[in-house]
Short mmCIF file of C-alpha atoms in Angstrom, two decimals:
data_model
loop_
_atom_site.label_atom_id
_atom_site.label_comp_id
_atom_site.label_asym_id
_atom_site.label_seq_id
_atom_site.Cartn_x
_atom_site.Cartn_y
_atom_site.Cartn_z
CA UNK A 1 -53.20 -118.58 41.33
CA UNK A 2 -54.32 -122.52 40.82
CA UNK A 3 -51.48 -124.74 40.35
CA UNK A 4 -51.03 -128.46 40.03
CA UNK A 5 -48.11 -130.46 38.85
CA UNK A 6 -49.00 -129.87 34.96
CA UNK A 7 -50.48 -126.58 35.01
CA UNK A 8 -50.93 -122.67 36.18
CA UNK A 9 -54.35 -120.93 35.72
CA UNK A 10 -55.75 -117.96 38.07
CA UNK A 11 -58.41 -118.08 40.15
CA UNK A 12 -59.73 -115.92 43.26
CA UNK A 13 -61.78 -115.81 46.59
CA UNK A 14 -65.63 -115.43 47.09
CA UNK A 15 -65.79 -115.89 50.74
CA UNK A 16 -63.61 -116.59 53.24
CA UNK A 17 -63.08 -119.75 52.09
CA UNK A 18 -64.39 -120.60 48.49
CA UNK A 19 -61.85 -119.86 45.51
CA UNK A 20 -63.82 -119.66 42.21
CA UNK A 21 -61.77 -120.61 38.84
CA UNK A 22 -62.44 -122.15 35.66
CA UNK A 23 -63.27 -126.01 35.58
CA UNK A 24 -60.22 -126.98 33.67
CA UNK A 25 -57.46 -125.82 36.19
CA UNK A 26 -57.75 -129.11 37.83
CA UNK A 27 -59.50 -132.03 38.74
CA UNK A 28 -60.93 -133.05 42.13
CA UNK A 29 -58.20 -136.38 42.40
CA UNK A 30 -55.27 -134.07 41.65
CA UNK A 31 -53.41 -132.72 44.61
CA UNK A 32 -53.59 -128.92 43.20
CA UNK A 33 -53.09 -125.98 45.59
CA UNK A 34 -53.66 -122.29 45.22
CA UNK A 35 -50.87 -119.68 46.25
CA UNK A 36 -51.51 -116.17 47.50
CA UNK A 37 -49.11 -113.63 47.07
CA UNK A 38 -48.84 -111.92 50.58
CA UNK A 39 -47.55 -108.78 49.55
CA UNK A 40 -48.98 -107.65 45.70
CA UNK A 41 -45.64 -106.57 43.78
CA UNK A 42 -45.14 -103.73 41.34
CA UNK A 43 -46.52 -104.58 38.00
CA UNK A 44 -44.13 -107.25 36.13
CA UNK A 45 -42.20 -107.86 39.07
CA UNK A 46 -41.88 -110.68 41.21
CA UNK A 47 -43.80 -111.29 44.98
CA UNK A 48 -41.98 -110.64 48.03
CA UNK A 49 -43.61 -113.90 49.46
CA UNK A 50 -46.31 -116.19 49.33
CA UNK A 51 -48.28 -118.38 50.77
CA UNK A 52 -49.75 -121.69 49.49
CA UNK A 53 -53.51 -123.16 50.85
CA UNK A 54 -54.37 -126.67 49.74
CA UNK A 55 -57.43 -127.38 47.47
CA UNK A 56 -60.23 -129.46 49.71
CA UNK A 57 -62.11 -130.47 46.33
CA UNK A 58 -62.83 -133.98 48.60
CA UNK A 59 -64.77 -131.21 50.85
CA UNK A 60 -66.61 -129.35 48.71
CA UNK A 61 -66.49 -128.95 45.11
CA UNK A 62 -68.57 -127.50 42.53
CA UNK A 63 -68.54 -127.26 39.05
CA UNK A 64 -70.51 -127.01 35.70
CA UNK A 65 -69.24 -128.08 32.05
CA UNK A 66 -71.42 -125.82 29.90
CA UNK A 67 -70.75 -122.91 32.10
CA UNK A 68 -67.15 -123.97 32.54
CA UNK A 69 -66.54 -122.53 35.90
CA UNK A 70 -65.20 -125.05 39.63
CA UNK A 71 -65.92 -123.83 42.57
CA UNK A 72 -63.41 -125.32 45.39
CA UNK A 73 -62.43 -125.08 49.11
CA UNK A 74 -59.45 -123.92 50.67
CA UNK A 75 -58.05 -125.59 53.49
CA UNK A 76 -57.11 -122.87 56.54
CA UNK A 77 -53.43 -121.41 56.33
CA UNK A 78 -50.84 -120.51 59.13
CA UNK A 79 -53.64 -117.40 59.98
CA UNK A 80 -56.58 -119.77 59.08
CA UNK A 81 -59.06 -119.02 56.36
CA UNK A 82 -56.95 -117.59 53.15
CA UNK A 83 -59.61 -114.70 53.04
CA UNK A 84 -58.84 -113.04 56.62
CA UNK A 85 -55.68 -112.46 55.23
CA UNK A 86 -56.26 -111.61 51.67
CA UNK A 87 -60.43 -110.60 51.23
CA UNK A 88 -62.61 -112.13 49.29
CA UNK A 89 -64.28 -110.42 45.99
CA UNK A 90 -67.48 -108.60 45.01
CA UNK A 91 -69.69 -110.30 42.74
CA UNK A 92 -72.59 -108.17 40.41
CA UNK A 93 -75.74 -110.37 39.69
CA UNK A 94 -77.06 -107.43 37.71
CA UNK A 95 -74.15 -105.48 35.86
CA UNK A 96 -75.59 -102.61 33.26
CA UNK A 97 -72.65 -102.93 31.50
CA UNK A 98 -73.23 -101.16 27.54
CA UNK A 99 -70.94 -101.44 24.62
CA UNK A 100 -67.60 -99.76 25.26
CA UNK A 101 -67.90 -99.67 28.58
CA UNK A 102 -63.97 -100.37 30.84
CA UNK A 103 -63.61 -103.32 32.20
CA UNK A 104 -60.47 -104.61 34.05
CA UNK A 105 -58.80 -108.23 34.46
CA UNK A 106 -56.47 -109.59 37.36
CA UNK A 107 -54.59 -112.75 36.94
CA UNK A 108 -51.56 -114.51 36.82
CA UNK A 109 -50.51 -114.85 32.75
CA UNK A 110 -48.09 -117.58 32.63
CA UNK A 111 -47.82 -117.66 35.94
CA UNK A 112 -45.79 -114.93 36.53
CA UNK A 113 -46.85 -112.40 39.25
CA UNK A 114 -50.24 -110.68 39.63
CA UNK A 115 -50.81 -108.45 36.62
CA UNK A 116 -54.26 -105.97 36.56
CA UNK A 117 -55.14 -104.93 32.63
CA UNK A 118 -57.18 -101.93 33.07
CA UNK A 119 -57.64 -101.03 29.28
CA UNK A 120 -60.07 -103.56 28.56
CA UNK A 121 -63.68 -102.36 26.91
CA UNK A 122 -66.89 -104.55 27.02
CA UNK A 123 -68.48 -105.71 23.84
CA UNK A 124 -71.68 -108.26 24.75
CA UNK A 125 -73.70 -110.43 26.24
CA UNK A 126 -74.43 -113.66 25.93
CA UNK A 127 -76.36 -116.71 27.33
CA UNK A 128 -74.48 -117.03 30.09
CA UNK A 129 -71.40 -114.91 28.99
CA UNK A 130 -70.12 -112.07 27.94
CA UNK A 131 -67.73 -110.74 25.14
CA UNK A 132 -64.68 -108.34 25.70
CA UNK A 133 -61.46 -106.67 24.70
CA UNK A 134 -58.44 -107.35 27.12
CA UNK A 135 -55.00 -108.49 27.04
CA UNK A 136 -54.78 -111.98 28.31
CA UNK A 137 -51.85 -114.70 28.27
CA UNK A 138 -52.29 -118.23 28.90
CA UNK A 139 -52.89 -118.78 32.95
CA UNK A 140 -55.14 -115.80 32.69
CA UNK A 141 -58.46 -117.95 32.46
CA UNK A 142 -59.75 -118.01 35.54
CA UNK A 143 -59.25 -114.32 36.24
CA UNK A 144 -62.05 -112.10 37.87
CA UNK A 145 -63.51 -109.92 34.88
CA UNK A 146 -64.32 -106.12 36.69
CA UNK A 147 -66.72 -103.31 35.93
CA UNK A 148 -65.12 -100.10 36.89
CA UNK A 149 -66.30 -99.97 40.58
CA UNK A 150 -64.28 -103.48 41.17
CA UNK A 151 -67.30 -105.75 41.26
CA UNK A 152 -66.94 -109.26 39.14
CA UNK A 153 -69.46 -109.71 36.25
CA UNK A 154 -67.12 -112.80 34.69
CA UNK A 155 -64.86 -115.19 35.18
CA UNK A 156 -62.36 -115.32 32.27
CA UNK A 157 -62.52 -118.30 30.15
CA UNK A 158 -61.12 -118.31 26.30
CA UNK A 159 -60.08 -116.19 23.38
CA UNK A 160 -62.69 -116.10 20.48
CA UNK A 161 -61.80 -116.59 16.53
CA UNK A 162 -63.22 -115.05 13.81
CA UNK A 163 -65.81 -117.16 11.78
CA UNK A 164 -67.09 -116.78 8.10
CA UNK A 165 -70.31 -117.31 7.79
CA UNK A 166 -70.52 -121.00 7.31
CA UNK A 167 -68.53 -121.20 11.11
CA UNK A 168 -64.95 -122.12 10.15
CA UNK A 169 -62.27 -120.39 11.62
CA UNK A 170 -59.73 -117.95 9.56
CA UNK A 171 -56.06 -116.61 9.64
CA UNK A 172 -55.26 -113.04 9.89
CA UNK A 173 -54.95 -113.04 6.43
CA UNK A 174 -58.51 -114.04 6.06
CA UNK A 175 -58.23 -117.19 4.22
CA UNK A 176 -59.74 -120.92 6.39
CA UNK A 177 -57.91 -122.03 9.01
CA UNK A 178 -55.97 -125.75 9.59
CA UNK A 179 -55.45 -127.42 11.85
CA UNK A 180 -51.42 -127.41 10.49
CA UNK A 181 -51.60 -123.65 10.60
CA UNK A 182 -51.09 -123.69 14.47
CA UNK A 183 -53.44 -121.45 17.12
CA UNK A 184 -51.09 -118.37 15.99
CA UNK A 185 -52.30 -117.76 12.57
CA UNK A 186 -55.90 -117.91 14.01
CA UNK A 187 -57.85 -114.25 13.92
CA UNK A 188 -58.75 -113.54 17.15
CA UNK A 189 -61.64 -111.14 17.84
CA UNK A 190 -62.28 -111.02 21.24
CA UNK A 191 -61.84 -112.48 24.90
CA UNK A 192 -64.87 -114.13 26.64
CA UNK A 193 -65.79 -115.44 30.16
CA UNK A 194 -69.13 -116.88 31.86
CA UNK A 195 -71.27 -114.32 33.77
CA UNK A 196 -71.34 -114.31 37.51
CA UNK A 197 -74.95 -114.72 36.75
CA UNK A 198 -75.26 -117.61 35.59
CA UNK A 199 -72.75 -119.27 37.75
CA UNK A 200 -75.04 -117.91 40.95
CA UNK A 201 -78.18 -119.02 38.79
CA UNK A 202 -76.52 -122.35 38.01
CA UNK A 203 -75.63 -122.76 42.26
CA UNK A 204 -79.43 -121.42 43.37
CA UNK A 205 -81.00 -124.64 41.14
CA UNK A 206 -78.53 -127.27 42.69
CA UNK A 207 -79.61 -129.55 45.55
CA UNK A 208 -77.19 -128.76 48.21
CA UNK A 209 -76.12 -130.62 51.52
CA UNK A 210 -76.36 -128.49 54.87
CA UNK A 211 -72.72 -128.09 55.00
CA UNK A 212 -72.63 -126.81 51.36
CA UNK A 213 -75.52 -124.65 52.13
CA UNK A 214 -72.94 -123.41 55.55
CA UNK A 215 -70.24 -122.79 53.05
CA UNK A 216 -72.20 -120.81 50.30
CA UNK A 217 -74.20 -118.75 52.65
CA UNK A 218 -70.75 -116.89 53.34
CA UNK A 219 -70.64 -115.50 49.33
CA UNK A 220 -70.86 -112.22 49.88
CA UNK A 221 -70.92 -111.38 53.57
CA UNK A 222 -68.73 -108.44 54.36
CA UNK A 223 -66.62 -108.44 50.90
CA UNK A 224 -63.44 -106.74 50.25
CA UNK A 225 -62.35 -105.51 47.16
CA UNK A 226 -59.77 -107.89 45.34
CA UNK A 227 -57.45 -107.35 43.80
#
């Protein structure tokens, strides 16, 4: 879980040391920290303990608006690295994910303790992202989007509206949505998230320094499953 002073949004390890999470959680100048919960508690409960490891954004930090995605380092922990203690997650390039297929989410809605949603069902994909069914709160975006051997295809981002077809939004009750109406009246269709892909794509094309090239090259060496 990412937390700063203003706000709670979920986000989880790549390597050892790299915690990926969506580009709004946080800025570089804030002094945001992500917290680990050392022992995973029973579904809607709360964690026995946890531990806290500082964001290094003045380090190495990495991020991309269209794709909507930050990529930050941890500073080391009473153990060191957060991901000797905790692992670090799979990532799939190349899912073959089909229509209907489960997919699962882990995060930390409202930042209450870790929840996994295991009914979700994929729908799409798009340039860059993919469409899905899932429960989600708010704090969920960031969360690790799962095919059903635990790899992550997608990093949670948004809920989708419905559209007509001249792109404004509508209410449940199918009539066009205001502004006045409030987010709650608003249809929503579906859940989406950028591809692990693209964000791997997007890190491949950038000109990196050596010790960003140090810190990357440790994305997928000897993964554990999370959650």
């Amino acid at each position: 879980m990412v937390e700063d002073m203003r706000a709670v949004a979920t986000g989880f390890l790549i390597s050892p040391r790299l915690l990926l999470t969506v580009d709004f959680s946080f800025t570089p100048e804030q002094a945001a920290f992500a917290e680990f919960e050392e022992r995973p508690a029973a579904l809607g409960g709360t964690a026995v303990s946890t531990q806290r490891y500082p964001l290094m954004a003045n380090e190495f930090y990495m991020s991309d608006r269209r794709l909507g995605f930050a990529l930050v380092l941890l500073g080391d922990g009473p153990a060191g690295p957060p991901g000797g203690s905790f692992g670090w997650a799979k990532l799939s390039r190349h899912s073959q994910l089909v229509v209907g297929e489960p997919i699962s989410l882990a995060g930390y809605p409202q930042g209450r303790s870790k929840e996994i949603s295991f009914d979700g069902r994929f729908e799409s994909w798009g340039n860059g992202s993919c469409r899905y069914q899932a429960d989600t709160e708010p704090g969920s975006a960031g969360s690790p989007v799962f095919d059903d051997q635990w790899n992550v295809i997608a990093v949670h981002q948004v809920r989708v509206p419905r559209k007509d077809e001249h792109g404004r939004l509508l209410r449940l009750n199918g009539e066009i949505w205001e502004r006045r109406d409030g987010e709650d009246a608003l249809d929503w269709v579906s859940k989406e998230g950028v591809t692990i892909s693209a964000i791997l794509e997007h890190l491949a094309a950038c000109t990196l320094t050596p010790a960003q090239r140090t810190l990357l090259a440790e994305v997928g060496e000897k993964p554990e499953v999370w959650p």
